[in-house]
Coordinates of N, CA, C and O in Angstrom, one line a residue:
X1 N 117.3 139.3 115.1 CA 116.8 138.2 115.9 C 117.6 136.9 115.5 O 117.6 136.5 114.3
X2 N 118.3 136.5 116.4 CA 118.9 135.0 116.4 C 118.7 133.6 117.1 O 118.9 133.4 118.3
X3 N 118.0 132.6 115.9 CA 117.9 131.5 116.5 C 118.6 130.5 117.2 O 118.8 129.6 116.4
X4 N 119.0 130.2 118.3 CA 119.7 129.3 118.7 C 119.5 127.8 118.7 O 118.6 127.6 119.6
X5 N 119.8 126.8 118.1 CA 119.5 125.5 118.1 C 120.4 124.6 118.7 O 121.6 124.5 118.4
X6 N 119.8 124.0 119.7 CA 121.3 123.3 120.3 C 121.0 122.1 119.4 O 120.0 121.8 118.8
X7 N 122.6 121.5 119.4 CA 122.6 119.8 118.8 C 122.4 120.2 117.5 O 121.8 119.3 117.0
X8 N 122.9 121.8 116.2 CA 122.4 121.4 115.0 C 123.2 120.6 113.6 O 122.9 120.5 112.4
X9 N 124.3 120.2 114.4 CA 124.9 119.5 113.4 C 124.5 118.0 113.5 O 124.8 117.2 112.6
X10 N 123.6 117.4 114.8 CA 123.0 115.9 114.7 C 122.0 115.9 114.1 O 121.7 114.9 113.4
X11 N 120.8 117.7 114.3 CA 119.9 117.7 113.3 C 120.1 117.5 112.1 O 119.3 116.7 111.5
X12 N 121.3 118.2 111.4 CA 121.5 118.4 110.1 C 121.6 117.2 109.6 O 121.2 116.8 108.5
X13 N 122.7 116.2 110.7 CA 123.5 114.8 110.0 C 121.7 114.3 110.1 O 121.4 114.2 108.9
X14 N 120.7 113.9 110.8 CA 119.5 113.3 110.8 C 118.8 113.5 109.6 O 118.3 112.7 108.9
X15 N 118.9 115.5 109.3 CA 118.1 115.3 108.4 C 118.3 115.1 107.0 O 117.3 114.7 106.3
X16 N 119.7 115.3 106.4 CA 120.6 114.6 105.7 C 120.7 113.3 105.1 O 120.9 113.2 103.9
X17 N 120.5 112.3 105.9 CA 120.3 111.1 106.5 C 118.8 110.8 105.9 O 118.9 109.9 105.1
X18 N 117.6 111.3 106.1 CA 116.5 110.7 105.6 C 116.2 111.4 104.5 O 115.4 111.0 103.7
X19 N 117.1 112.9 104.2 CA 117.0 112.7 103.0 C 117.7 111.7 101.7 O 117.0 111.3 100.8
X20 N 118.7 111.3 101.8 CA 119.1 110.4 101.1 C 118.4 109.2 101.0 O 118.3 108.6 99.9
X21 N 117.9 108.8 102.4 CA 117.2 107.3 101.7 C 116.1 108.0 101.7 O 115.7 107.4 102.6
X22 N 115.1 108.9 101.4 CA 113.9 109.4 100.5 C 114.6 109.0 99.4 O 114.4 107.8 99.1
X23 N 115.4 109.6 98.5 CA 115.9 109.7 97.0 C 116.5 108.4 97.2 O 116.6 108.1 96.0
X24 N 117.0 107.3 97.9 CA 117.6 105.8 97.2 C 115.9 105.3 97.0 O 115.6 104.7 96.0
X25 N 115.1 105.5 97.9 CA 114.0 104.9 97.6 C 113.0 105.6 96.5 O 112.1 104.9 96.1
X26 N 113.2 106.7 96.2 CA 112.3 107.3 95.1 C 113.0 106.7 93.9 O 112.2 106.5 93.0
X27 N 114.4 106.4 93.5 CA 115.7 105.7 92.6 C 115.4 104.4 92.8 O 115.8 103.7 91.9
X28 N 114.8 103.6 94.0 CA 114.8 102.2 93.9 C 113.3 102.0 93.2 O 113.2 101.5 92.1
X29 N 112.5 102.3 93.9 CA 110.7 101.6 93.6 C 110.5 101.6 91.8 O 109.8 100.6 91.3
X30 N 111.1 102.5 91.0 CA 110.9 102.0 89.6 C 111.8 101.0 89.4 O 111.3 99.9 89.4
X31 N 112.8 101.1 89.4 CA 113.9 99.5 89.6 C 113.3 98.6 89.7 O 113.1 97.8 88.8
X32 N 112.8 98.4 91.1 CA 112.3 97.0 91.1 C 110.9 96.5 91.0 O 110.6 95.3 91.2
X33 N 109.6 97.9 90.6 CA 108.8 97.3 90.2 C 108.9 97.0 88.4 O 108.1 96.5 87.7
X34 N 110.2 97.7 88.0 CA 110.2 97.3 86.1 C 110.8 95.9 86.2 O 110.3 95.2 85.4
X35 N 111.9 95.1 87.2 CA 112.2 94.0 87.2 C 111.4 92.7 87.8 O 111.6 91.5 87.8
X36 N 110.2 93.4 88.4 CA 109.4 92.5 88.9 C 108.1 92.2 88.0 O 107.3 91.4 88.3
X37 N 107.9 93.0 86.7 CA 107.0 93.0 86.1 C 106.1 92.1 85.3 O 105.0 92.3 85.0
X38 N 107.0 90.8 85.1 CA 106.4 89.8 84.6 C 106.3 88.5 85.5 O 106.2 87.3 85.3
X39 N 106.5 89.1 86.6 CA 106.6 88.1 87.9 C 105.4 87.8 88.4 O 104.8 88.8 88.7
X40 N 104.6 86.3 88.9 CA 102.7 86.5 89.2 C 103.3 86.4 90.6 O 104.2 85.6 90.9
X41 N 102.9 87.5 91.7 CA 102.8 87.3 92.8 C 102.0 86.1 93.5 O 101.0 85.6 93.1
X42 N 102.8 85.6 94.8 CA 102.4 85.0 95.4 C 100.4 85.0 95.8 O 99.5 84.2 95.5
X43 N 100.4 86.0 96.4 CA 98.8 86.0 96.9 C 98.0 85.9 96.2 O 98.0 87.0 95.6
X44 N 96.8 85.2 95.4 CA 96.4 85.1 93.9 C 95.1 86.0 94.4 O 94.1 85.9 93.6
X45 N 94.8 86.8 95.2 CA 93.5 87.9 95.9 C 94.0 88.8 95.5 O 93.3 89.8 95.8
X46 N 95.5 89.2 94.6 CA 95.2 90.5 94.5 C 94.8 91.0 93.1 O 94.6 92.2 92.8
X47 N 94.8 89.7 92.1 CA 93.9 90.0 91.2 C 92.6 89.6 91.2 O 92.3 88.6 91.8
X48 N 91.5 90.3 90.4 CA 90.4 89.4 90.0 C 90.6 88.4 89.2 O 91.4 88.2 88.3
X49 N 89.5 87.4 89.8 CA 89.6 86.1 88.8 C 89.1 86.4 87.2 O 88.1 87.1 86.9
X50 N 90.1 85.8 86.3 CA 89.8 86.1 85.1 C 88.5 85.4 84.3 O 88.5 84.1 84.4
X51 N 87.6 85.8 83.6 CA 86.5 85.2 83.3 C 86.7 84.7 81.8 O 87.3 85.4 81.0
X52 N 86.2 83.6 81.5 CA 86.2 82.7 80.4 C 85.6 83.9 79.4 O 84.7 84.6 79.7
X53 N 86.2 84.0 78.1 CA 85.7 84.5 77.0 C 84.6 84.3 76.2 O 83.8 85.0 75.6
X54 N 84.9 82.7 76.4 CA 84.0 81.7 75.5 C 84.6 81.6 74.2 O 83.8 81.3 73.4
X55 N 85.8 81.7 73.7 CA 86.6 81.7 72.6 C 88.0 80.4 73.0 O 89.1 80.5 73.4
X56 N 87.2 79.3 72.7 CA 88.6 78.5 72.7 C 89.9 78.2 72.0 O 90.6 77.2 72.2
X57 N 90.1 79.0 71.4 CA 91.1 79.6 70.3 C 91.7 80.7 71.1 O 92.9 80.6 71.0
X58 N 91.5 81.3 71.7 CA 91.8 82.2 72.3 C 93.6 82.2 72.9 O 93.8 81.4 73.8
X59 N 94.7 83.0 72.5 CA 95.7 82.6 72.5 C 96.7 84.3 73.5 O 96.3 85.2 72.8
X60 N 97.2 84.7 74.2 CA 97.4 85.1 75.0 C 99.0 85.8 73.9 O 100.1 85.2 73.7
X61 N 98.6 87.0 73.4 CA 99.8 87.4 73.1 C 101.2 87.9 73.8 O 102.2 88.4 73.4
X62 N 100.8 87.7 74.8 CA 102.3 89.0 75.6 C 103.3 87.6 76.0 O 104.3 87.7 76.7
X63 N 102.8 86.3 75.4 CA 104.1 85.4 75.4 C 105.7 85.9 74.9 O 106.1 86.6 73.9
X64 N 106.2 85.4 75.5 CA 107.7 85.6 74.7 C 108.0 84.5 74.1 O 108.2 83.4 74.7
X65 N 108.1 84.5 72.8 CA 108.9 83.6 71.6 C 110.4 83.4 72.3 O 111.2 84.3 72.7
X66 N 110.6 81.8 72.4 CA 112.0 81.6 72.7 C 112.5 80.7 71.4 O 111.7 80.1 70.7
X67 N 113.6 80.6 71.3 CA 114.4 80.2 70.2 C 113.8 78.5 70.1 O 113.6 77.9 69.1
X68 N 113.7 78.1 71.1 CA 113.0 76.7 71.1 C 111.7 76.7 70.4 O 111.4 75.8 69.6
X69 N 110.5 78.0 70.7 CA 109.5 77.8 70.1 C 109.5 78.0 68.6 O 108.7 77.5 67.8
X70 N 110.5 78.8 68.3 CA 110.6 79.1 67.1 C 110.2 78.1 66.1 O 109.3 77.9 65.3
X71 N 111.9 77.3 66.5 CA 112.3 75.7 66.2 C 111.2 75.3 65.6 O 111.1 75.1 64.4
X72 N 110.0 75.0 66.6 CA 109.3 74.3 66.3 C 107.9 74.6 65.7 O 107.0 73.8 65.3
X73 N 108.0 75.9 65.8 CA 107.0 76.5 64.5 C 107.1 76.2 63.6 O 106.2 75.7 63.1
X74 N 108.6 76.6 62.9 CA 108.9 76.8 61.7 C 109.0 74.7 61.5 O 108.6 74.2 60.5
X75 N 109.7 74.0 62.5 CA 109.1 72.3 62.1 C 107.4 72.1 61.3 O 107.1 71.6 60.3
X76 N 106.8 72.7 62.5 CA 105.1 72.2 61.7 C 105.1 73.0 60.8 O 104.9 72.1 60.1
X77 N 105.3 74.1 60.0 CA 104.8 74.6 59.2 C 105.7 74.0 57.8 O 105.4 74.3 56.6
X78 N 106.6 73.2 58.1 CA 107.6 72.6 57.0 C 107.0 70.9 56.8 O 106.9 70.3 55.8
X79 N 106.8 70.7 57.9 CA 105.7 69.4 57.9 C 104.3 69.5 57.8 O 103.7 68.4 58.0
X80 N 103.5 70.4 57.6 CA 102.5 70.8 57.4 C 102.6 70.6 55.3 O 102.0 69.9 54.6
X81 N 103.6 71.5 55.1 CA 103.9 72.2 53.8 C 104.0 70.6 53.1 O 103.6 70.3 51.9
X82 N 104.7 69.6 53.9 CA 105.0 68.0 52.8 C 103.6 67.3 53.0 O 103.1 66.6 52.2
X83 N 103.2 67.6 53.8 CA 101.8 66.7 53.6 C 100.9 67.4 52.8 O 99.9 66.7 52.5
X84 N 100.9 68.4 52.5 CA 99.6 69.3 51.8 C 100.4 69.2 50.4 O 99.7 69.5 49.5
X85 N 101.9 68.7 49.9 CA 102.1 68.1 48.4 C 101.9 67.2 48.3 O 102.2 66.9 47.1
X86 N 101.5 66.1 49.1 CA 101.0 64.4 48.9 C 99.7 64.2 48.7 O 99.3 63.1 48.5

């Protein structure tokens, strides 16, 4: 028994074709949701609103230390250190 398919080398180039962009897009979507990850989206509805703790000390670790904040850590804690020998 033989199948005949007319047109199967447009099929093949077609199906060819959406296979590759399947795999650029299964290869892209981690890409750009790991580059987009500290990014706040526009629409603020797609998170819940965050609810007060009640802890006003409360300090938010997933900051990034930059060479500036450092600076000036390590300033108060060196001006902190001359006032507490006076």
């Amino acid at each position: 028994m033989i199948i005949i398919v007319n047109n199967w080398k447009k099929k093949l180039m077609n199906l060819l074709t959406a296979l590759v962009l399947i795999i650029a897009f299964l290869i892209a979507v981690p890409f750009v949701v790991g580059t987009l990850y500290d990014k706040i989206p526009v629409m603020s509805t797609w998170f819940q609103d965050e609810h007060p703790t009640g802890n006003p000390m409360r300090v938010d670790s997933n900051k990034k230390n930059t060479k500036f904040d450092n600076m000036l850590d390590s300033m108060v804690i060196h001006l902190q250190e001359f006032y507490y020998e006076e």
